[in-house]
Amino acid sequence: MSLFIRGGTVVNADMSERADVIIDGDLITAVGLDLDVPAGAEIIDAGGQFVMPGGIDPHTHMQLPFMGTVASEDFFTGTAAGLAGGTTMIIDFVIPSPKQPLMEAFQTWRGWAEKSCADYSFHVAVTWWDETVHADMGRLVRDEGVNSFKHFMAYKNAIMADDEVMYNSFTRALELGAMATVHAENGEMVFQLQKKMLEMGMTGPEAHPLSRPPAAEGEAANRAIRLAEVIGVPLYLVHVSTKDALEEIIRARNNGQRVYGEALAGHLLIDDSVYRHPDFEVAAGHVMSPPFRSKEHQAALWKGLQSGSLQTTATDHCCFCNEQKAAGRDDFTLIPNGTAGIEDRLAVLWTHGVGTGKLTREEFVAVTSTNTAQIFNIYPRKGVIRAGSDADIVIWDPGATKTISAKTHKQNIDFNIFEGMMVTGLASHTICGGVLRYKDGDLRVEKGTGHYVKRPAFPPMFRALEKITTAGKPRPVNR
Ligand code: URP
Ligand code: ZN
Ligand code: ZN
């Protein structure tokens, strides 16, 4: 099966060019001007459109068991919604319960994800520590293609990793050539503030952001960054939502530390006024952690993205329907945390990024696809339109418009945080693994057509290890 994408402008993170694209099987085989159409190829006319690497969402939670319920979007419906919006790969999270073996949890998530219709990979959370976790991290890196381990610094009494767990896990990640990642919020501070809010009689969603102040994120970001600095492991901060955390990232990067930051489309575009909405469903529908922040923080995040201090964009797609959110009607701490966005990420970032001049088209590709592929070591297989790369492509119609609504979206949730937002610039075609899966509103998906993507370990970073293990004595380096 071959496809011929004719007459579009190919946009990569480094340059744009008028070019045709030939796909044979699941690979891109040629990119160039006025190519010959291979015999039997299906032709897609991309005149006037941009041909870009499919979006990679590095932060999703399909069918996550969380806070007493299970996210409504599963791996099939969620990856299908992603394809409708131009996203061709997700990196989801395996989250073992405390004391659950990592390998057991990994196999469970692998099983759930088999129905995916776009490509997928996994970060694995380290929620507890003993020698079996140490061993399983090794197996995950060596045998299963996992190169990133997640640490939730929040969610006390559930999946929170304390400093001891993080110290052990960061150290092991460095040994294995893996990336440490964190959800940076001081879980103890949040826990105490939640109690205080309830004691004061503040039981509604308006208390959610008050219980998770920017300082809680700034403190945790600094703690994780400092720990990573001492250990010498690269660190990726998911869903950076505050100026406080961003400033810690900038400081560390200016100091030569390998630290990366991710911004969510929601945090860039929605502010904390939503929590004061009089309708519980609307306010609770926006409950996620860290919460949406004031406009000052939003402006800082945009600048972080523009300046390269934040490198990736994601959604933290974690869907709970109104009925599920109602569990916290009388106690905001029981509202399942999570919001959707996989279908809308590219369109809202194009509209508010490229459409306003904050991002060039090439920067858009960088922050929606290429940087994630590079940071998580799957480039140039993913994240670029180039001969030899996977044929994961979005054809982007810059003139197409729509108004986002839960009534019309394909996501399996009855709420949309971008409800009523008019976007200009939409996927007209999405190709995943060389197959046209979405065309002008028509999804052509089948369960199980997505593939698990292994992500190789990074070369060991011995230099940093030397610093703390040999107190200055040179140590043989085996590269
Ligand atoms: O509220 C959120 N973000 N829910 C999903 C879990 C997490 O913290 O990423
Ligand atoms: Zn999180
Ligand atoms: Zn998350």
Short mmCIF file of C-alpha atoms and ligand atoms in Angstrom, two decimals:
data_model
loop_
_atom_site.label_atom_id
_atom_site.label_comp_id
_atom_site.label_asym_id
_atom_site.label_seq_id
_atom_site.Cartn_x
_atom_site.Cartn_y
_atom_site.Cartn_z
CA MET A 1 0.00 0.00 0.00
CA SER A 2 1.51 3.34 -0.96
CA LEU A 3 0.37 6.92 -0.60
CA PHE A 4 1.49 10.01 -2.50
CA ILE A 5 0.95 13.37 -0.80
CA ARG A 6 1.07 15.92 -3.54
CA GLY A 7 1.81 19.62 -3.57
CA GLY A 8 1.88 20.51 0.11
CA THR A 9 4.40 22.44 2.16
CA VAL A 10 6.35 20.03 4.34
CA VAL A 11 6.99 21.64 7.73
CA ASN A 12 9.69 20.15 9.93
CA ALA A 13 11.15 21.67 13.08
CA ASP A 14 14.21 22.90 11.18
CA MET A 15 12.73 24.07 7.87
CA SER A 16 9.78 24.16 5.52
CA GLU A 17 9.79 23.30 1.83
CA ARG A 18 7.34 22.67 -0.97
CA ALA A 19 7.56 18.92 -1.47
CA ASP A 20 5.68 15.77 -2.32
CA VAL A 21 5.86 12.87 0.11
CA ILE A 22 5.85 9.19 -0.81
CA ILE A 23 4.82 6.55 1.70
CA ASP A 24 5.43 2.86 1.14
CA GLY A 25 4.08 0.50 3.77
CA ASP A 26 4.56 2.15 7.14
CA LEU A 27 7.54 4.32 6.16
CA ILE A 28 8.18 7.59 4.38
CA THR A 29 10.34 6.68 1.40
CA ALA A 30 10.83 10.01 -0.37
CA VAL A 31 10.36 13.74 0.21
CA GLY A 32 11.03 16.09 -2.69
CA LEU A 33 9.78 18.33 -5.43
CA ASP A 34 7.82 16.92 -8.37
CA LEU A 35 8.32 13.26 -7.50
CA ASP A 36 6.92 10.55 -9.78
CA VAL A 37 3.80 8.86 -8.51
CA PRO A 38 4.55 5.18 -7.78
CA ALA A 39 2.33 2.72 -9.62
CA GLY A 40 -0.88 2.07 -7.71
CA ALA A 41 -0.29 4.80 -5.11
CA GLU A 42 -3.31 6.60 -3.69
CA ILE A 43 -2.90 10.34 -4.25
CA ILE A 44 -3.76 12.86 -1.55
CA ASP A 45 -3.90 16.46 -2.69
CA ALA A 46 -2.25 18.67 -0.06
CA GLY A 47 -2.25 21.88 -2.13
CA GLY A 48 -2.43 24.92 0.15
CA GLN A 49 -1.88 22.77 3.22
CA PHE A 50 0.98 21.94 5.58
CA VAL A 51 2.35 18.43 5.82
CA MET A 52 3.74 17.94 9.32
CA PRO A 53 4.96 15.14 11.58
CA GLY A 54 2.01 13.67 13.46
CA GLY A 55 1.59 15.07 16.94
CA ILE A 56 3.13 13.14 19.82
CA ASP A 57 1.38 13.63 23.14
CA PRO A 58 3.91 12.77 25.84
CA HIS A 59 1.38 12.81 28.67
CA THR A 60 -1.90 10.87 28.61
CA HIS A 61 -3.78 8.60 31.01
CA MET A 62 -6.11 6.31 29.08
CA GLN A 63 -8.43 4.19 31.25
CA LEU A 64 -6.48 5.14 34.34
CA PRO A 65 -7.81 3.72 37.61
CA PHE A 66 -7.64 6.85 39.78
CA MET A 67 -9.38 8.32 42.81
CA GLY A 68 -11.93 5.55 43.10
CA THR A 69 -12.95 5.45 39.45
CA VAL A 70 -11.53 4.73 36.00
CA ALA A 71 -10.89 7.32 33.29
CA SER A 72 -13.67 7.10 30.72
CA GLU A 73 -11.44 7.25 27.66
CA ASP A 74 -9.78 3.92 26.89
CA PHE A 75 -6.77 3.29 24.67
CA PHE A 76 -8.94 2.78 21.58
CA THR A 77 -11.29 5.74 21.94
CA GLY A 78 -8.48 7.98 23.17
CA THR A 79 -6.03 7.25 20.38
CA ALA A 80 -8.90 7.56 17.87
CA ALA A 81 -9.73 11.03 19.22
CA GLY A 82 -6.04 11.87 18.96
CA LEU A 83 -5.99 10.84 15.29
CA ALA A 84 -9.00 13.09 14.64
CA GLY A 85 -6.89 15.99 15.89
CA GLY A 86 -3.62 15.04 14.18
CA THR A 87 -1.90 13.18 17.04
CA THR A 88 -0.39 9.86 15.97
CA MET A 89 1.42 8.75 19.11
CA ILE A 90 0.97 8.95 22.85
CA ILE A 91 3.24 8.26 25.78
CA ASP A 92 0.96 7.09 28.57
CA PHE A 93 1.85 6.18 32.17
CA VAL A 94 2.03 2.84 33.89
CA ILE A 95 1.18 3.65 37.52
CA PRO A 96 1.75 0.73 39.90
CA SER A 97 -0.13 0.80 43.19
CA PRO A 98 2.17 1.00 46.20
CA LYS A 99 3.80 -2.43 46.65
CA GLN A 100 2.64 -3.64 43.24
CA PRO A 101 5.56 -5.05 41.21
CA LEU A 102 6.47 -2.69 38.37
CA MET A 103 6.60 -5.50 35.81
CA GLU A 104 3.11 -6.68 36.77
CA ALA A 105 1.70 -3.18 36.33
CA PHE A 106 3.58 -2.77 33.06
CA GLN A 107 2.08 -5.97 31.66
CA THR A 108 -1.40 -4.85 32.74
CA TRP A 109 -1.06 -1.53 30.92
CA ARG A 110 0.45 -3.26 27.87
CA GLY A 111 -2.63 -5.46 27.75
CA TRP A 112 -5.03 -2.52 28.00
CA ALA A 113 -3.17 -0.65 25.29
CA GLU A 114 -3.34 -3.41 22.73
CA LYS A 115 -6.56 -1.93 21.38
CA SER A 116 -4.87 1.39 20.54
CA CYS A 117 -5.25 2.63 16.98
CA ALA A 118 -2.28 4.99 17.15
CA ASP A 119 1.25 4.26 18.35
CA TYR A 120 1.97 4.28 22.06
CA SER A 121 4.73 4.00 24.60
CA PHE A 122 4.94 4.16 28.41
CA HIS A 123 6.62 6.09 31.15
CA VAL A 124 6.59 3.92 34.30
CA ALA A 125 5.85 5.49 37.69
CA VAL A 126 7.94 4.61 40.72
CA THR A 127 5.51 4.86 43.62
CA TRP A 128 7.46 2.86 46.22
CA TRP A 129 10.89 1.34 46.69
CA ASP A 130 12.66 -1.90 47.44
CA GLU A 131 15.19 -4.14 45.69
CA THR A 132 12.53 -5.60 43.37
CA VAL A 133 11.75 -2.11 42.08
CA HIS A 134 15.48 -1.61 41.47
CA ALA A 135 15.57 -4.88 39.51
CA ASP A 136 12.36 -4.22 37.58
CA MET A 137 13.59 -0.80 36.48
CA GLY A 138 16.53 -2.61 34.90
CA ARG A 139 14.28 -5.09 33.10
CA LEU A 140 12.02 -2.31 31.87
CA VAL A 141 14.93 -0.40 30.38
CA ARG A 142 16.84 -3.36 28.97
CA ASP A 143 13.99 -5.56 27.72
CA GLU A 144 10.89 -3.40 27.36
CA GLY A 145 12.08 -0.12 25.85
CA VAL A 146 11.16 2.13 28.77
CA ASN A 147 13.54 5.07 29.16
CA SER A 148 11.63 7.33 31.55
CA PHE A 149 10.41 6.89 35.13
CA LYS A 150 7.76 9.10 36.68
CA HIS A 151 7.52 10.34 40.26
CA PHE A 152 4.34 11.85 41.66
CA MET A 153 5.40 14.29 44.36
CA ALA A 154 1.70 14.81 45.16
CA TYR A 155 -1.24 12.49 45.94
CA LYS A 156 -0.19 11.67 49.52
CA ASN A 157 -1.48 8.34 50.84
CA ALA A 158 -1.87 7.08 47.29
CA ILE A 159 0.91 7.20 44.70
CA MET A 160 3.16 9.92 46.14
CA ALA A 161 6.90 9.30 46.00
CA ASP A 162 8.80 10.77 48.95
CA ASP A 163 12.38 12.04 48.81
CA GLU A 164 13.80 8.62 49.71
CA VAL A 165 11.95 6.92 46.85
CA MET A 166 13.02 9.67 44.48
CA TYR A 167 16.64 9.51 45.59
CA ASN A 168 16.79 5.76 44.99
CA SER A 169 14.87 5.88 41.75
CA PHE A 170 16.77 8.86 40.29
CA THR A 171 20.05 7.11 41.12
CA ARG A 172 18.87 3.91 39.43
CA ALA A 173 17.59 5.84 36.41
CA LEU A 174 21.02 7.41 35.95
CA GLU A 175 22.71 3.98 36.10
CA LEU A 176 20.33 2.71 33.44
CA GLY A 177 20.51 5.71 31.12
CA ALA A 178 16.87 6.63 31.75
CA MET A 179 15.16 9.97 32.30
CA ALA A 180 13.60 10.90 35.65
CA THR A 181 10.28 12.72 35.36
CA VAL A 182 8.19 14.40 38.03
CA HIS A 183 4.76 15.74 38.78
CA ALA A 184 6.03 18.60 40.92
CA GLU A 185 3.70 19.58 43.75
CA ASN A 186 4.52 19.37 47.45
CA GLY A 187 2.11 16.60 48.45
CA GLU A 188 2.29 17.26 52.17
CA MET A 189 1.51 20.96 51.68
CA VAL A 190 -1.44 20.09 49.44
CA PHE A 191 -2.70 17.50 51.93
CA GLN A 192 -2.58 19.97 54.83
CA LEU A 193 -4.19 22.76 52.82
CA GLN A 194 -6.98 20.45 51.66
CA LYS A 195 -7.72 19.63 55.30
CA LYS A 196 -7.65 23.31 56.20
CA MET A 197 -10.06 24.26 53.39
CA LEU A 198 -12.53 21.59 54.49
CA GLU A 199 -12.25 22.67 58.13
CA MET A 200 -13.04 26.22 57.02
CA GLY A 201 -16.17 24.93 55.29
CA MET A 202 -14.79 25.38 51.79
CA THR A 203 -15.98 22.17 50.18
CA GLY A 204 -16.53 23.24 46.55
CA PRO A 205 -14.22 23.25 43.53
CA GLU A 206 -13.21 26.87 44.26
CA ALA A 207 -11.04 25.44 47.06
CA HIS A 208 -9.11 23.19 44.66
CA PRO A 209 -6.62 25.83 43.41
CA LEU A 210 -6.36 27.33 46.90
CA SER A 211 -5.17 23.98 48.21
CA ARG A 212 -2.52 23.74 45.50
CA PRO A 213 -0.81 27.16 45.44
CA PRO A 214 1.97 28.01 42.97
CA ALA A 215 4.49 27.80 45.83
CA ALA A 216 3.66 24.10 46.27
CA GLU A 217 4.72 23.55 42.67
CA GLY A 218 7.74 25.83 42.84
CA GLU A 219 9.06 24.11 45.97
CA ALA A 220 8.64 20.62 44.52
CA ALA A 221 10.17 21.64 41.19
CA ASN A 222 13.19 23.03 43.00
CA ARG A 223 13.49 19.93 45.19
CA ALA A 224 13.34 17.56 42.22
CA ILE A 225 15.76 19.69 40.21
CA ARG A 226 18.25 19.89 43.08
CA LEU A 227 18.03 16.14 43.66
CA ALA A 228 18.60 15.54 39.96
CA GLU A 229 21.52 17.97 40.03
CA VAL A 230 23.25 16.15 42.88
CA ILE A 231 22.63 12.73 41.34
CA GLY A 232 23.38 13.91 37.81
CA VAL A 233 20.29 12.44 36.16
CA PRO A 234 18.40 14.29 33.41
CA LEU A 235 14.99 15.48 34.59
CA TYR A 236 11.71 16.19 32.78
CA LEU A 237 8.99 18.12 34.60
CA VAL A 238 5.51 17.27 33.39
CA HIS A 239 2.69 19.82 33.28
CA VAL A 240 4.65 22.89 34.39
CA SER A 241 1.88 25.33 35.31
CA THR A 242 3.56 28.15 37.21
CA LYS A 243 6.09 30.90 36.81
CA ASP A 244 7.58 29.54 40.06
CA ALA A 245 8.44 26.14 38.55
CA LEU A 246 9.48 27.69 35.25
CA GLU A 247 11.97 29.94 37.02
CA GLU A 248 13.55 26.89 38.67
CA ILE A 249 13.86 25.22 35.26
CA ILE A 250 15.43 28.32 33.73
CA ARG A 251 17.89 28.63 36.61
CA ALA A 252 18.91 24.98 36.30
CA ARG A 253 19.26 25.11 32.52
CA ASN A 254 21.35 28.27 32.75
CA ASN A 255 23.53 26.32 35.14
CA GLY A 256 24.09 23.63 32.54
CA GLN A 257 21.71 21.09 34.03
CA ARG A 258 19.80 18.80 31.69
CA VAL A 259 16.25 19.74 32.70
CA TYR A 260 13.20 19.78 30.44
CA GLY A 261 9.71 21.17 30.91
CA GLU A 262 6.32 20.32 29.45
CA ALA A 263 3.37 22.72 29.11
CA LEU A 264 -0.22 21.56 28.80
CA ALA A 265 -2.51 23.12 26.22
CA GLY A 266 -5.01 23.63 29.06
CA HIS A 267 -2.56 25.49 31.27
CA LEU A 268 -1.63 27.76 28.37
CA LEU A 269 -5.22 28.71 27.58
CA ILE A 270 -7.47 28.40 30.60
CA ASP A 271 -7.26 30.43 33.79
CA ASP A 272 -8.32 29.74 37.35
CA SER A 273 -11.58 31.72 37.14
CA VAL A 274 -13.19 28.46 35.97
CA TYR A 275 -13.14 27.17 39.55
CA ARG A 276 -15.44 29.98 40.66
CA HIS A 277 -18.11 29.08 38.07
CA PRO A 278 -21.50 28.83 39.83
CA ASP A 279 -22.34 25.56 38.07
CA PHE A 280 -20.67 22.64 39.91
CA GLU A 281 -20.38 20.61 36.69
CA VAL A 282 -18.39 23.33 34.97
CA ALA A 283 -16.11 24.05 37.91
CA ALA A 284 -15.57 20.34 38.70
CA GLY A 285 -15.06 19.59 35.01
CA HIS A 286 -11.92 21.71 35.19
CA VAL A 287 -10.52 20.06 38.31
CA MET A 288 -7.08 18.74 37.49
CA SER A 289 -3.71 18.97 39.16
CA PRO A 290 -1.85 21.20 39.09
CA PRO A 291 -4.90 23.46 38.66
CA PHE A 292 -5.41 26.08 35.99
CA ARG A 293 -3.61 29.23 37.11
CA SER A 294 -3.91 33.00 36.87
CA LYS A 295 -3.21 34.83 33.63
CA GLU A 296 0.21 35.89 34.91
CA HIS A 297 1.31 32.25 35.01
CA GLN A 298 -0.22 31.57 31.60
CA ALA A 299 1.76 34.43 30.09
CA ALA A 300 4.94 33.05 31.66
CA LEU A 301 4.27 29.59 30.20
CA TRP A 302 3.88 31.02 26.71
CA LYS A 303 7.17 32.84 27.09
CA GLY A 304 8.76 29.63 28.38
CA LEU A 305 7.61 27.85 25.25
CA GLN A 306 8.70 30.67 22.96
CA SER A 307 12.15 30.90 24.53
CA GLY A 308 12.77 27.16 24.56
CA SER A 309 12.81 26.92 28.37
CA LEU A 310 9.79 24.61 27.97
CA GLN A 311 10.25 22.18 25.11
CA THR A 312 7.10 20.10 24.78
CA THR A 313 3.33 20.40 24.87
CA ALA A 314 0.96 17.73 26.09
CA THR A 315 -2.59 17.32 27.34
CA ASP A 316 -2.51 15.10 30.45
CA HIS A 317 -5.60 13.62 28.77
CA CYS A 318 -7.39 11.97 31.70
CA CYS A 319 -11.14 11.94 31.21
CA PHE A 320 -13.81 11.82 33.88
CA CYS A 321 -17.44 12.41 32.97
CA ASN A 322 -19.78 14.69 34.91
CA GLU A 323 -21.22 11.70 36.74
CA GLN A 324 -17.75 10.70 37.92
CA LYS A 325 -16.85 14.24 38.97
CA ALA A 326 -20.06 14.29 41.06
CA ALA A 327 -18.32 12.04 43.60
CA GLY A 328 -16.82 15.25 44.98
CA ARG A 329 -19.99 17.33 45.11
CA ASP A 330 -19.69 17.75 48.90
CA ASP A 331 -15.91 17.48 49.17
CA PHE A 332 -13.68 18.89 46.44
CA THR A 333 -10.84 16.53 47.41
CA LEU A 334 -12.93 13.64 46.07
CA ILE A 335 -13.44 15.10 42.59
CA PRO A 336 -11.41 12.85 40.28
CA ASN A 337 -8.53 14.96 38.99
CA GLY A 338 -8.21 15.12 35.23
CA THR A 339 -9.27 16.85 32.03
CA ALA A 340 -9.33 15.97 28.33
CA GLY A 341 -7.67 17.51 25.31
CA ILE A 342 -5.94 15.02 23.01
CA GLU A 343 -8.25 15.87 20.11
CA ASP A 344 -7.83 19.63 20.50
CA ARG A 345 -4.17 20.13 21.41
CA LEU A 346 -2.87 20.83 17.92
CA ALA A 347 -5.77 23.06 16.91
CA VAL A 348 -5.70 25.23 20.02
CA LEU A 349 -1.91 25.57 19.90
CA TRP A 350 -1.98 26.43 16.22
CA THR A 351 -4.73 28.99 16.75
CA HIS A 352 -3.21 30.65 19.82
CA GLY A 353 0.43 30.00 18.96
CA VAL A 354 0.94 30.24 15.20
CA GLY A 355 -2.22 32.29 14.67
CA THR A 356 -1.05 35.01 17.05
CA GLY A 357 2.59 35.00 15.93
CA LYS A 358 3.87 33.56 19.21
CA LEU A 359 5.17 30.47 17.42
CA THR A 360 6.40 29.91 13.90
CA ARG A 361 5.08 26.88 12.05
CA GLU A 362 8.42 25.16 12.58
CA GLU A 363 8.32 25.92 16.31
CA PHE A 364 4.81 24.50 16.39
CA VAL A 365 6.15 21.24 14.96
CA ALA A 366 8.99 21.29 17.48
CA VAL A 367 6.74 21.68 20.51
CA THR A 368 4.01 19.31 19.35
CA SER A 369 6.18 16.49 18.00
CA THR A 370 9.92 16.79 17.32
CA ASN A 371 11.14 17.83 20.76
CA THR A 372 9.24 15.01 22.42
CA ALA A 373 10.72 12.52 19.95
CA GLN A 374 14.21 13.85 20.67
CA ILE A 375 13.87 14.11 24.45
CA PHE A 376 12.46 10.58 24.72
CA ASN A 377 14.91 9.12 22.19
CA ILE A 378 12.67 8.04 19.32
CA TYR A 379 13.95 10.60 16.81
CA PRO A 380 14.21 10.41 13.77
CA ARG A 381 11.89 7.41 13.72
CA LYS A 382 9.23 9.86 14.94
CA GLY A 383 8.98 13.64 14.91
CA VAL A 384 10.17 14.40 11.38
CA ILE A 385 9.05 14.06 7.78
CA ARG A 386 12.08 12.43 6.23
CA ALA A 387 12.80 9.34 4.11
CA GLY A 388 13.18 6.41 6.50
CA SER A 389 10.96 7.83 9.25
CA ASP A 390 7.64 6.32 10.30
CA ALA A 391 4.78 7.50 8.10
CA ASP A 392 2.96 9.37 10.88
CA ILE A 393 1.75 12.55 9.28
CA VAL A 394 -0.86 15.23 9.75
CA ILE A 395 -1.98 17.28 6.78
CA TRP A 396 -2.99 20.61 8.18
CA ASP A 397 -5.55 22.93 6.64
CA PRO A 398 -4.66 26.40 7.99
CA GLY A 399 -7.96 27.89 6.82
CA ALA A 400 -10.33 25.32 8.30
CA THR A 401 -12.33 26.45 11.32
CA LYS A 402 -14.56 24.94 13.94
CA THR A 403 -15.99 25.70 17.35
CA ILE A 404 -14.89 23.14 19.91
CA SER A 405 -17.71 21.44 21.79
CA ALA A 406 -18.33 18.32 23.85
CA LYS A 407 -21.43 17.84 21.69
CA THR A 408 -19.34 17.25 18.58
CA HIS A 409 -15.94 16.09 19.77
CA LYS A 410 -14.85 12.48 19.40
CA GLN A 411 -13.38 12.17 22.90
CA ASN A 412 -15.25 9.82 25.24
CA ILE A 413 -16.21 12.46 27.78
CA ASP A 414 -19.25 14.74 28.17
CA PHE A 415 -17.24 17.87 28.94
CA ASN A 416 -14.66 19.94 27.09
CA ILE A 417 -12.43 22.50 28.80
CA PHE A 418 -12.17 24.37 25.47
CA GLU A 419 -15.97 24.48 25.02
CA GLY A 420 -16.99 27.31 22.68
CA MET A 421 -13.45 28.11 21.54
CA MET A 422 -13.27 28.89 17.85
CA VAL A 423 -10.14 27.45 16.24
CA THR A 424 -8.61 28.18 12.85
CA GLY A 425 -6.33 25.47 11.51
CA LEU A 426 -7.34 21.82 11.66
CA ALA A 427 -6.15 18.39 10.60
CA SER A 428 -7.69 17.50 7.25
CA HIS A 429 -5.93 14.10 7.04
CA THR A 430 -4.08 12.02 9.60
CA ILE A 431 -1.87 9.16 8.50
CA CYS A 432 -0.60 6.73 11.09
CA GLY A 433 1.76 3.88 10.23
CA GLY A 434 1.27 4.64 6.54
CA VAL A 435 -2.52 4.30 6.64
CA LEU A 436 -4.99 7.15 6.21
CA ARG A 437 -6.95 7.08 9.48
CA TYR A 438 -8.76 10.40 9.39
CA LYS A 439 -10.06 12.47 6.54
CA ASP A 440 -12.22 15.58 6.83
CA GLY A 441 -14.23 14.49 9.84
CA ASP A 442 -14.29 10.82 8.90
CA LEU A 443 -12.42 8.51 11.32
CA ARG A 444 -11.32 5.19 9.79
CA VAL A 445 -9.98 3.44 12.82
CA GLU A 446 -9.67 -0.17 13.86
CA LYS A 447 -8.80 -1.54 17.25
CA GLY A 448 -5.27 -2.78 17.59
CA THR A 449 -3.61 -1.08 14.63
CA GLY A 450 -1.34 1.02 16.86
CA HIS A 451 2.06 -0.31 17.79
CA TYR A 452 4.03 -0.28 21.00
CA VAL A 453 7.10 1.90 20.53
CA LYS A 454 10.25 0.94 22.41
CA ARG A 455 12.43 3.85 23.49
CA PRO A 456 16.09 2.98 23.91
CA ALA A 457 18.10 4.08 26.93
CA PHE A 458 20.38 7.10 26.68
CA PRO A 459 24.15 6.68 26.77
CA PRO A 460 25.16 6.56 30.44
CA MET A 461 26.07 9.92 31.86
CA PHE A 462 29.08 8.81 33.83
CA ARG A 463 30.60 12.20 34.29
CA ALA A 464 27.98 13.31 36.77
CA LEU A 465 28.17 9.99 38.58
CA GLU A 466 31.94 10.31 38.90
CA LYS A 467 31.50 13.59 40.69
CA ILE A 468 29.72 12.03 43.63
CA THR A 469 31.08 8.49 43.68
CA THR A 470 34.80 9.09 43.46
CA ALA A 471 35.13 12.48 45.10
CA GLY A 472 37.22 13.83 42.27
CA LYS A 473 39.31 10.73 41.47
CA PRO A 474 39.07 9.94 37.76
CA ARG A 475 37.16 6.76 37.14
CA PRO A 476 37.35 4.66 33.97
CA VAL A 477 34.58 5.60 31.61
CA ASN A 478 33.19 2.94 29.33
CA ARG A 479 31.26 4.62 26.54
O1 URP B 1 -5.22 15.94 37.37
C1 URP B 1 -4.48 15.21 36.76
N1 URP B 1 -3.43 15.74 36.19
N2 URP B 1 -4.76 13.89 36.67
C2 URP B 1 -3.96 12.88 36.15
C3 URP B 1 -2.82 12.49 37.04
C4 URP B 1 -1.71 13.50 37.01
O2 URP B 1 -1.43 14.13 38.01
O3 URP B 1 -1.08 13.68 35.98
ZN ZN B 2 0.38 14.93 37.27
ZN ZN B 3 -0.83 13.20 34.25
#
